[in-house]
CSV table of C-alpha atoms and ligand atoms in Angstrom, one decimal:
chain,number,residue,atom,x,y,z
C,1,UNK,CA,17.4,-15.5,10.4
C,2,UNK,CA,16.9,-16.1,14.1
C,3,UNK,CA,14.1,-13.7,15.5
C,4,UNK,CA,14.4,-13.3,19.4
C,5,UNK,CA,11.1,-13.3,21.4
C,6,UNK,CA,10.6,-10.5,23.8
C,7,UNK,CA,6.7,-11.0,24.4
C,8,UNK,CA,4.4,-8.2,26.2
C,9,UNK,CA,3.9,-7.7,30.2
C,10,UNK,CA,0.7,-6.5,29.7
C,11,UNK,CA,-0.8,-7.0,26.6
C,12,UNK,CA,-4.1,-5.0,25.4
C,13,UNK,CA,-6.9,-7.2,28.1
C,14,UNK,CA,-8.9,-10.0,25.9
C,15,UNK,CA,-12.4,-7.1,26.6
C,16,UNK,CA,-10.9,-4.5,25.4
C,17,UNK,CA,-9.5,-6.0,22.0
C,18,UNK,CA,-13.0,-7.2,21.6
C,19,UNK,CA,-14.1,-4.0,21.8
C,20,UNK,CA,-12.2,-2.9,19.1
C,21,UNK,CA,-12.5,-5.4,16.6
C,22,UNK,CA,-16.3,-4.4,16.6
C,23,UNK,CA,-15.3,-1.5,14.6
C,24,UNK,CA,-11.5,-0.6,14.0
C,25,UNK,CA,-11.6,2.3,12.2
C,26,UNK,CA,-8.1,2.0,9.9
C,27,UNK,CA,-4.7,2.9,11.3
C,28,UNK,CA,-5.8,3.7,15.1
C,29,UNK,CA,-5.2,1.2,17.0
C,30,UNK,CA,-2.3,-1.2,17.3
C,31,UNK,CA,-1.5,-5.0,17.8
C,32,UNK,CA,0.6,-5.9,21.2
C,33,UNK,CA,3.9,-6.6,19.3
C,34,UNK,CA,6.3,-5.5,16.4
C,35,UNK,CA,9.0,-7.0,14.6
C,36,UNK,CA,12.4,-5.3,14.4
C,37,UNK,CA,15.5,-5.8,12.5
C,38,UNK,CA,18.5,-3.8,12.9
C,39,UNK,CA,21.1,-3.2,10.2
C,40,UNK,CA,24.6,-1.9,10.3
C,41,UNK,CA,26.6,-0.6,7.1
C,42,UNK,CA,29.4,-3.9,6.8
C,43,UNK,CA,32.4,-1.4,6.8
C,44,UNK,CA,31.2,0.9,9.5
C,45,UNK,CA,30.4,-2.7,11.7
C,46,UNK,CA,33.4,-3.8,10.3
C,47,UNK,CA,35.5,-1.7,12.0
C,48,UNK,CA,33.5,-1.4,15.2
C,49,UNK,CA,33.0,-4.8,16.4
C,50,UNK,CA,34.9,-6.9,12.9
C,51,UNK,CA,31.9,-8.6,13.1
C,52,UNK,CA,30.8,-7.9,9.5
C,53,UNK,CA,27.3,-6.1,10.2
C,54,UNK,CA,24.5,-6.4,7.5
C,55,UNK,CA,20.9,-7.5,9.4
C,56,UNK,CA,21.0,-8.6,13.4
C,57,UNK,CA,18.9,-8.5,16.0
C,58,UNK,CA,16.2,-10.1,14.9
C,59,UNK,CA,13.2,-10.0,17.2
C,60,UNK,CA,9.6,-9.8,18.1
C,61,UNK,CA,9.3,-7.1,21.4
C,62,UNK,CA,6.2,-5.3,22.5
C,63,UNK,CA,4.9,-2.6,20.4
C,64,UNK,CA,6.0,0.9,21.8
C,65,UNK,CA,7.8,4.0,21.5
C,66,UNK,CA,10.8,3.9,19.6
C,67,UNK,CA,14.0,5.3,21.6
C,68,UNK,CA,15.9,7.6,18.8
C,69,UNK,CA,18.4,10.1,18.7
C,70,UNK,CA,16.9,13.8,17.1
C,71,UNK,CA,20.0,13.6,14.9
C,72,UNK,CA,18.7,10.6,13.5
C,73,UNK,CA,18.7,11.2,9.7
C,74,UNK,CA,15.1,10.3,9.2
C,75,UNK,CA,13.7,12.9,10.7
C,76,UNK,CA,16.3,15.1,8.7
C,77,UNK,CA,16.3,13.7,5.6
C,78,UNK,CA,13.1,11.4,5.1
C,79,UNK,CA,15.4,8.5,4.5
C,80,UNK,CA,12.0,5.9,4.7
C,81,UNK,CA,10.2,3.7,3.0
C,82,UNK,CA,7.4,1.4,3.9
C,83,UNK,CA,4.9,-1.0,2.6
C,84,UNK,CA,1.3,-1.8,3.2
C,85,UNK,CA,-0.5,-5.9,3.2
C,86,UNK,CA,-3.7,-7.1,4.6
C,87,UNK,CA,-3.8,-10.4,6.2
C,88,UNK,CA,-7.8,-11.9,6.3
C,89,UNK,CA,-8.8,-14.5,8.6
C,90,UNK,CA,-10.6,-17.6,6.4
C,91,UNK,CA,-13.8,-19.4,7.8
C,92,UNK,CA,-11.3,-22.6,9.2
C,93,UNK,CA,-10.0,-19.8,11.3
C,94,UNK,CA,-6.5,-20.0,9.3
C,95,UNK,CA,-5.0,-16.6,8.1
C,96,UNK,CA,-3.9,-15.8,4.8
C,97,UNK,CA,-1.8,-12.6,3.2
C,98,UNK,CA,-1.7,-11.7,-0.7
C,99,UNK,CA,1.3,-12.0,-3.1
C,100,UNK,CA,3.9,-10.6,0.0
C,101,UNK,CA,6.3,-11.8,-2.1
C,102,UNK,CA,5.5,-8.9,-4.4
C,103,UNK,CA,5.8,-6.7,-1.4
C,104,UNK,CA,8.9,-7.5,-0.5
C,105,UNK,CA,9.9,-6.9,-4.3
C,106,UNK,CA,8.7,-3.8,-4.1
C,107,UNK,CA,10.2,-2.9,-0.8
C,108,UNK,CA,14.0,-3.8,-2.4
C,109,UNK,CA,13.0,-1.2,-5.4
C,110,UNK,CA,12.2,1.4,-3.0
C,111,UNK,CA,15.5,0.6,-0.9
C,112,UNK,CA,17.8,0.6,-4.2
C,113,UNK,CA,15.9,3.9,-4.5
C,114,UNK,CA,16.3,5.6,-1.5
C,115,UNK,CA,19.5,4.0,-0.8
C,116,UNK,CA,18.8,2.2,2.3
C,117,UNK,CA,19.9,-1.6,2.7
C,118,UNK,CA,17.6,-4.6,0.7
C,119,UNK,CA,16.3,-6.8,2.6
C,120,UNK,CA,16.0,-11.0,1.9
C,121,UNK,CA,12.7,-11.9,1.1
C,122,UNK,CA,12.5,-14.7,3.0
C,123,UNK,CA,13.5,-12.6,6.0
C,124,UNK,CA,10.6,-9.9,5.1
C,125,UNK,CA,8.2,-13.0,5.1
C,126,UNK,CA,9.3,-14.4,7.8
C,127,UNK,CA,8.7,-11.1,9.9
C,128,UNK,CA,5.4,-10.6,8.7
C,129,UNK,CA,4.5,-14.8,9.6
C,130,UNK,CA,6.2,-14.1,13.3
C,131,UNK,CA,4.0,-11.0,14.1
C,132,UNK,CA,1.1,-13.0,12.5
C,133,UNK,CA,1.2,-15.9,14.4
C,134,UNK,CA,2.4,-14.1,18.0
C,135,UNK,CA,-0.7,-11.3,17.4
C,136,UNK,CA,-3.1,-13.8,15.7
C,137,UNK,CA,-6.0,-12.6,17.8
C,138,UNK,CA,-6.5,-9.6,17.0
C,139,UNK,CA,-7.2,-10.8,13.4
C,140,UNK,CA,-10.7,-9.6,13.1
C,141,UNK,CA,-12.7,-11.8,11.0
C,142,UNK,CA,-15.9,-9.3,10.7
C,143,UNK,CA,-16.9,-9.3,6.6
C,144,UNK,CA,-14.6,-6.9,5.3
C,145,UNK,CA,-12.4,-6.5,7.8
C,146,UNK,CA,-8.4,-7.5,8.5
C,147,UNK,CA,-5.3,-6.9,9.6
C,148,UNK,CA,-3.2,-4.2,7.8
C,149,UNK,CA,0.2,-4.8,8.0
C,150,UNK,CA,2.6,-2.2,8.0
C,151,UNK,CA,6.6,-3.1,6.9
C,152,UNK,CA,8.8,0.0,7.0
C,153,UNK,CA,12.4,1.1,7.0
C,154,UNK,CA,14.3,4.1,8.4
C,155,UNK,CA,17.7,5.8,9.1
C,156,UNK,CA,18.5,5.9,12.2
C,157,UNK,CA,22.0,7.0,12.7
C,158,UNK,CA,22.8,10.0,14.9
C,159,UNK,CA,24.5,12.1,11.7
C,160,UNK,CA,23.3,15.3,10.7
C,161,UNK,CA,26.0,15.1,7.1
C,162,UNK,CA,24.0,14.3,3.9
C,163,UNK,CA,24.9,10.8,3.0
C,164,UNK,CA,23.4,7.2,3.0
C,165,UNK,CA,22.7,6.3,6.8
C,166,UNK,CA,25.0,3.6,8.2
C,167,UNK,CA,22.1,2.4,10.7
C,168,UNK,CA,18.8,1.2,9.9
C,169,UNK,CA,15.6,-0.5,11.1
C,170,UNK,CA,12.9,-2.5,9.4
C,171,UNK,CA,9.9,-3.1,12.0
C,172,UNK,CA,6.5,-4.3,11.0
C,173,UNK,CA,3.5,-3.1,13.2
C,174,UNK,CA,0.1,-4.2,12.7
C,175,UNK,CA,-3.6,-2.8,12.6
C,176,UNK,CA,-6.8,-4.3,12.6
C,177,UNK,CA,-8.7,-2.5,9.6
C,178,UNK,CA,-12.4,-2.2,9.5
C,179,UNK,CA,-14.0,-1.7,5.3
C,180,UNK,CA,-11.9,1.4,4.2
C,181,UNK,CA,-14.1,3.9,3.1
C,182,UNK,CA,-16.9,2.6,5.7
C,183,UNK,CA,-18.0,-0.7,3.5
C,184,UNK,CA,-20.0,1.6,1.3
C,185,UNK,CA,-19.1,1.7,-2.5
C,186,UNK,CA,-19.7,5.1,-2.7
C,187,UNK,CA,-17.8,6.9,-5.4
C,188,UNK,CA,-15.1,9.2,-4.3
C,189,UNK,CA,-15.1,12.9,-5.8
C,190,UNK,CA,-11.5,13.9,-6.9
C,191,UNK,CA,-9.9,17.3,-7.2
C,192,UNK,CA,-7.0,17.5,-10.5
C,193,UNK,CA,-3.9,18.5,-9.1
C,194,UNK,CA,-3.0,21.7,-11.7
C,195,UNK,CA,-0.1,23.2,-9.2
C,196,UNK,CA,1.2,20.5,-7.5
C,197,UNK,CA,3.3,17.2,-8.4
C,198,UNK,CA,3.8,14.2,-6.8
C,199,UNK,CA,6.7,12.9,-8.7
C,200,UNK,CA,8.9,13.7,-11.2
C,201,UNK,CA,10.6,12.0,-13.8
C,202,UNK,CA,13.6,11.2,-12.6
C,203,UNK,CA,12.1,11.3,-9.3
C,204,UNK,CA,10.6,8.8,-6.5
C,205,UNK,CA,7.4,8.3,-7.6
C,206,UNK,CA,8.1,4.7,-7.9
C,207,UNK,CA,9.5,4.3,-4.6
C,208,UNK,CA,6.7,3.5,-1.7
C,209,UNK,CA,8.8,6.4,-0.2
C,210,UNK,CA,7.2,8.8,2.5
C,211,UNK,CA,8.2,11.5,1.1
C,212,UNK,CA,5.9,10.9,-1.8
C,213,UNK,CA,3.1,11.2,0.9
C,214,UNK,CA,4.4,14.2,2.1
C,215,UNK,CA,4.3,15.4,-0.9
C,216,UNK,CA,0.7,14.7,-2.1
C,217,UNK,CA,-0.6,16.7,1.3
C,218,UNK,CA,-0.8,20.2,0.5
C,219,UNK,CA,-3.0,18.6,-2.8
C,220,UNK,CA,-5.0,16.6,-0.3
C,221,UNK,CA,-5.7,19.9,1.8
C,222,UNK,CA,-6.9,21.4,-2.0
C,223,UNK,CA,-8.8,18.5,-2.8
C,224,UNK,CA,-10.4,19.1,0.6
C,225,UNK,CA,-11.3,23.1,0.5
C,226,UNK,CA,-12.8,22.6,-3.4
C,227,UNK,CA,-15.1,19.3,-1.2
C,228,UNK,CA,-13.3,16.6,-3.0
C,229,UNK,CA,-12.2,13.1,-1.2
C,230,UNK,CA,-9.4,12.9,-3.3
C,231,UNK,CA,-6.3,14.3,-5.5
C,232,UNK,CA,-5.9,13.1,-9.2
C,233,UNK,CA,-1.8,13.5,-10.0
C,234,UNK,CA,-1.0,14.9,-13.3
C,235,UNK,CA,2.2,13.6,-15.4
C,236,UNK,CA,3.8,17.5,-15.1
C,237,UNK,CA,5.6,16.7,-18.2
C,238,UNK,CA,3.3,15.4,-20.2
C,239,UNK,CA,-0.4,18.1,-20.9
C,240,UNK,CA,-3.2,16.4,-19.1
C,241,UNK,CA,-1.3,13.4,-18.9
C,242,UNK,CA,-3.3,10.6,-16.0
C,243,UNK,CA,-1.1,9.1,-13.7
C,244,UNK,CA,-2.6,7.9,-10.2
C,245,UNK,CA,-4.3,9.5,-6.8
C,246,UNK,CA,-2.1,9.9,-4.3
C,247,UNK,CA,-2.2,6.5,-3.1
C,248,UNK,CA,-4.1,4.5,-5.6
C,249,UNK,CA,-3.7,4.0,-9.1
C,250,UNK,CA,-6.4,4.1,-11.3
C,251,UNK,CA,-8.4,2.3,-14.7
C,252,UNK,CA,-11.0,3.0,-17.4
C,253,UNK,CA,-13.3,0.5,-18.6
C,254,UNK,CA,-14.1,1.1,-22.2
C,255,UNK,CA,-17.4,0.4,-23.8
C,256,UNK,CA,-15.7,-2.4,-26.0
C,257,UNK,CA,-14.2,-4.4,-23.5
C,258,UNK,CA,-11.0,-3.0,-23.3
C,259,UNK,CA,-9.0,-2.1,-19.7
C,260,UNK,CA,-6.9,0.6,-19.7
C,261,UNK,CA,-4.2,1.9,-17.3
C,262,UNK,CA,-1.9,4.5,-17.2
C,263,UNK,CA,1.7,3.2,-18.5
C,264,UNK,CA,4.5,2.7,-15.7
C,265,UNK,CA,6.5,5.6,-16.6
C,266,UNK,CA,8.6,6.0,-13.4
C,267,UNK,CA,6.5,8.6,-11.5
C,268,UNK,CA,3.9,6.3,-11.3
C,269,UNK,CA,3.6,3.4,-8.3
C,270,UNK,CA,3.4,0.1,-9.4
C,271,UNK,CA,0.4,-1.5,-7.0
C,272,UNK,CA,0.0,-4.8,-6.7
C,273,UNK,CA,-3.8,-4.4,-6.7
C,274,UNK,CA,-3.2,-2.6,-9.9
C,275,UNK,CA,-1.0,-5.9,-11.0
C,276,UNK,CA,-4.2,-8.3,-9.7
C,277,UNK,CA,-6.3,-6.1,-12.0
C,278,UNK,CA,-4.4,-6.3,-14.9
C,279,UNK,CA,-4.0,-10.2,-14.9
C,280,UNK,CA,-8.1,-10.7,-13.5
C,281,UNK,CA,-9.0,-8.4,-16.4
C,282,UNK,CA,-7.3,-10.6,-19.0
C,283,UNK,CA,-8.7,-13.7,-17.4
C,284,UNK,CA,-12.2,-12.0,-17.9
C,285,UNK,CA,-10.9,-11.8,-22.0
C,286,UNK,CA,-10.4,-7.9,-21.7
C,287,UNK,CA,-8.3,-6.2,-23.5
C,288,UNK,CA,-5.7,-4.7,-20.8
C,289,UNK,CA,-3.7,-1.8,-22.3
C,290,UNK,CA,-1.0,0.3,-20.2
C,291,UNK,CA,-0.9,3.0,-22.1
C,292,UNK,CA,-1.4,7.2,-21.6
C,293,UNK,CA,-5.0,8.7,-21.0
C,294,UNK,CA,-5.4,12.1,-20.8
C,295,UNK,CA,-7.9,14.5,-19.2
C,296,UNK,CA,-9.6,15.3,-22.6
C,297,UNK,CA,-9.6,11.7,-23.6
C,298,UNK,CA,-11.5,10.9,-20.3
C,299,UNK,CA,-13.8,13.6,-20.8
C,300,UNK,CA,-15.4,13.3,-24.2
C,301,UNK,CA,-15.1,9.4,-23.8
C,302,UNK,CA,-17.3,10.0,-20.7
C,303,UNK,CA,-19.5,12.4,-22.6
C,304,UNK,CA,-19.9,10.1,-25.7
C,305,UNK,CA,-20.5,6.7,-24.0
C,306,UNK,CA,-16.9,5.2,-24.6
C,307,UNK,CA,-15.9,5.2,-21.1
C,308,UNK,CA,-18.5,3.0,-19.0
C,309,UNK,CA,-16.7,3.1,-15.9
C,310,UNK,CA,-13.6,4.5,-14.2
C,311,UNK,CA,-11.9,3.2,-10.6
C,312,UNK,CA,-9.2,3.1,-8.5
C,313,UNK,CA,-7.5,0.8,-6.9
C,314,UNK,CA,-5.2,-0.1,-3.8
C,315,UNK,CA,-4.6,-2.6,-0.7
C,316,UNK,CA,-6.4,-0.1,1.2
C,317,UNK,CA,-9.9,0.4,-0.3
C,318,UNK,CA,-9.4,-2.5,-2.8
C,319,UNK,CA,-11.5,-0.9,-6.2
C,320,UNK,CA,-13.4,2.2,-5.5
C,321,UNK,CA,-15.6,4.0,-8.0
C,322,UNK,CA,-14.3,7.3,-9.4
C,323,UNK,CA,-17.4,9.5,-9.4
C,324,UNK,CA,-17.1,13.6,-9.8
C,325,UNK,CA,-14.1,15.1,-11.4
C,326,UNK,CA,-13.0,18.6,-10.4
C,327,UNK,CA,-10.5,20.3,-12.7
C,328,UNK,CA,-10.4,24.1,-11.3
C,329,UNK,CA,-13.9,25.6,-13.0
C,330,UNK,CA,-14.6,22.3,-14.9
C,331,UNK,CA,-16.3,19.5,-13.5
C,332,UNK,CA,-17.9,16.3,-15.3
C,333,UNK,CA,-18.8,13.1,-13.0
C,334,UNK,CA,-18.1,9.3,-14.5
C,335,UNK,CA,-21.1,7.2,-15.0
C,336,UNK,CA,-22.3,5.4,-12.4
C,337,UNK,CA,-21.8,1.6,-11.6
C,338,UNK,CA,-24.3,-1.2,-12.3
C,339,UNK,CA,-25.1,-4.5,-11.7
C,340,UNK,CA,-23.0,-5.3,-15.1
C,341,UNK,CA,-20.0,-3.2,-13.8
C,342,UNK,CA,-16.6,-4.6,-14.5
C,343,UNK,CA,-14.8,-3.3,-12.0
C,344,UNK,CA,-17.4,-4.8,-9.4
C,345,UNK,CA,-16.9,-8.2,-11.1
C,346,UNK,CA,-13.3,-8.1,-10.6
C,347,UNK,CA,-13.3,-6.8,-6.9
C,348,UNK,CA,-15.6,-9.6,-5.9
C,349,UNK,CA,-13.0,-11.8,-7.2
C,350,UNK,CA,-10.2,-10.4,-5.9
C,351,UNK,CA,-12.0,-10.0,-2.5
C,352,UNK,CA,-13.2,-14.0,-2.8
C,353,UNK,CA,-9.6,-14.7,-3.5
C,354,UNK,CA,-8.3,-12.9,-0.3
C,355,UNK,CA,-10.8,-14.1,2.1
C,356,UNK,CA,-10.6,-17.7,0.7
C,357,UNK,CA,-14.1,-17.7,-0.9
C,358,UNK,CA,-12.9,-17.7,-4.7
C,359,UNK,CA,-10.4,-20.2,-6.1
C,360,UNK,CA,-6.9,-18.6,-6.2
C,361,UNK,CA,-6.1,-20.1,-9.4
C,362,UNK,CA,-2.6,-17.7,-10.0
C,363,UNK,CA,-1.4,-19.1,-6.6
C,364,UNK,CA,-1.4,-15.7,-4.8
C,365,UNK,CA,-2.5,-16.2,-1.3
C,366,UNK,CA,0.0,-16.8,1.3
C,367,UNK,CA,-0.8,-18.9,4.8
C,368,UNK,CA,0.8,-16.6,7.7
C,369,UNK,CA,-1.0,-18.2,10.8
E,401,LIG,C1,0.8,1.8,-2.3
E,401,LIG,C2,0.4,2.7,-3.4
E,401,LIG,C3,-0.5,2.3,-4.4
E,401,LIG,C4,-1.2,1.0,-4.4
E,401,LIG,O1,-0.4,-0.1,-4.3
E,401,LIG,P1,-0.9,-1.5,-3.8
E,401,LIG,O2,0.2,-2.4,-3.8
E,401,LIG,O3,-2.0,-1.9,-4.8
E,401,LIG,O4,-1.5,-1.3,-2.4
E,401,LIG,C5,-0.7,3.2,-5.5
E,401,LIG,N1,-0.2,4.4,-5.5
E,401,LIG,C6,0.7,4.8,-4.6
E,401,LIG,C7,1.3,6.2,-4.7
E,401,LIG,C8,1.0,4.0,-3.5
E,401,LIG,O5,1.8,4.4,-2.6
């Protein structure tokens, strides 16, 4: 694919960027370009222009507004789905990405899903590489810190009927992250979600779908009244069945080695942190296991020593401890972490990996700039 340049007049001044490397905060501030790719249903183009359609307009342009009709069936009907990468600058100044191609796997999943168009992988790859390369400076290189990169897709035809939009855009934006929950390991607290469901079977909880998000909110703002950082998402069908927070997914460390993770049943999002896990856990000789916990399990293996530790993971915050646990009335807390902790063991690792300090012996970093 041929990507056209369109580069900024007046890019964000050299000072300024500097200023906000020093402490980016996550999501709040933008790089000076974005990629965008715009895709027309074959039949519709067909008959339009005979030109065939599928993916065009390949290009890099300034990072702005986007110019949309309100009929555009996004806003209407959520058709969206997105993705979420870091890129970490290595000591040799060189700038690295992890497993994309996993990401762009992913992103095809959702599409099938939410029947919007897939996309080539080497195309999503070459997007992310193009931004990279054209923004590389604002990849901070602070410990810690990176550039988020943000792939999404939406309908945007002007149609208010209820079908499969015949126009889309994938873009990819980028945003320099600072440590996600402010570099401290702190545990988060998290609230059980009794009332409300992410997913359903049946559902798109495996899609990396916005309207999943959406969904999760009115938990968040529970989570938040009841002074919890967090929502744990119950399987509905399924009695005090895990399944994941609202963006993460989540693991137990048993006592005898083993690793275990909530099964993918379909309502649950397949991370590819939670992936990294499963294959650094059974390089460590642990037992991995995807298989149901439930609520009561997790509490008397808590109260009886069989659970030694209990974290969640994700491209955002990487593995964070899992502290207190508020189910309505009930509340019991997760031990705390040690020097011996598992989980610690592997995020040093998988941190090494990404910033180039460990040896990436399953081949998963990827060279963008
Ligand atoms: C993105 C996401 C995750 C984590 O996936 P990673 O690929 O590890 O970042 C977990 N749960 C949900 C619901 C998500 O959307």
């Amino acid at each position: 694919m041929e990507f056209t340049r369109h580069p900024h007049p007046t890019p964000v001044s050299e000072d300024r960027r500097r200023e906000i490397l020093v402490d980016p905060g996550f999501g709040q501030h933008f790089t000076d370009h974005m990629v965008s790719i715009d895709w027309t249903r074959p039949d519709a183009e067909a008959d339009a222009s005979g030109t065939g359609g599928a993916w065009r307009d390949a290009r890099i342009e300034p990072f702005g507004p986007l110019s949309l009709s309100p009929a555009a069936a996004v806003f209407h009907y959520a058709q969206e789905i997105f993705e979420g990468l870091k890129a970490y600058r290595h000591e040799d100044g060189s700038v690295w990405t992890f497993r994309p191609q996993a990401n762009a796997a992913r992103l095809n999943r959702s599409a099938r899903r939410i029947a919007l168009p897939e996309l080539p992988e080497e195309d999503f790859l070459e997007a992310l590489r193009l931004l990279v390369a054209t923004d590389a400076s604002w990849v901070p290189e602070g410990e810690g810190q990176s550039l988020y990169l943000r792939p999404f897709m939406i309908a945007t035809e002007e149609f208010l009927g209820v079908r499969p939009s015949n126009e889309v855009a994938f873009k990819v934006i980028a945003s320099p992250a600072g440590n996600y929950f402010g570099g401290e390991l702190k545990p988060v607290s998290i609230w059980v979600s009794r009332e409300l469901a992410r997913a359903g079977h049946g559902g798109t909880g495996a899609a990396k779908f916005g309207g999943n998000y959406a969904a999760s909110l009115a938990a968040q703002l529970e989570a938040t009244a009841h002074g919890c950082d967090q929502v744990l998402f119950l399987d509905p069908t399924r009695e005090n069945a895990v399944e994941e927070l609202g963006g993460m997914n989540i693991f137990f460390v048993f006592a005898d080695g083993t690793l275990v993770t909530p099964e993918l049943t379909g309502t649950i999002l397949e991370g590819i942190t939670r992936s990294s896990v499963i294959q650094l856990g059974r390089d460590r000789g642990l037992d991995v296991v995807e298989r149901t916990v439930t609520l009561d399990e997790w509490r008397e293996g808590v109260s009886n020593g069989q659970i030694s530790e209990v974290f969640a993971c994700g491209t955002a915050a990487v593995i964070t401890p899992i502290g207190t646990l508020v189910d309505g009335e009930d509340s019991f807390a997760s031990p705390e972490f040690d020097e011996t902790s598992v989980a610690m063991d592997i995020r040093d690792e998988l941190l090494g990996i990404q910033t180039g300090h460990s040896e990436d012996r399953h081949g998963w970093l990827y060279r963008l700039a």
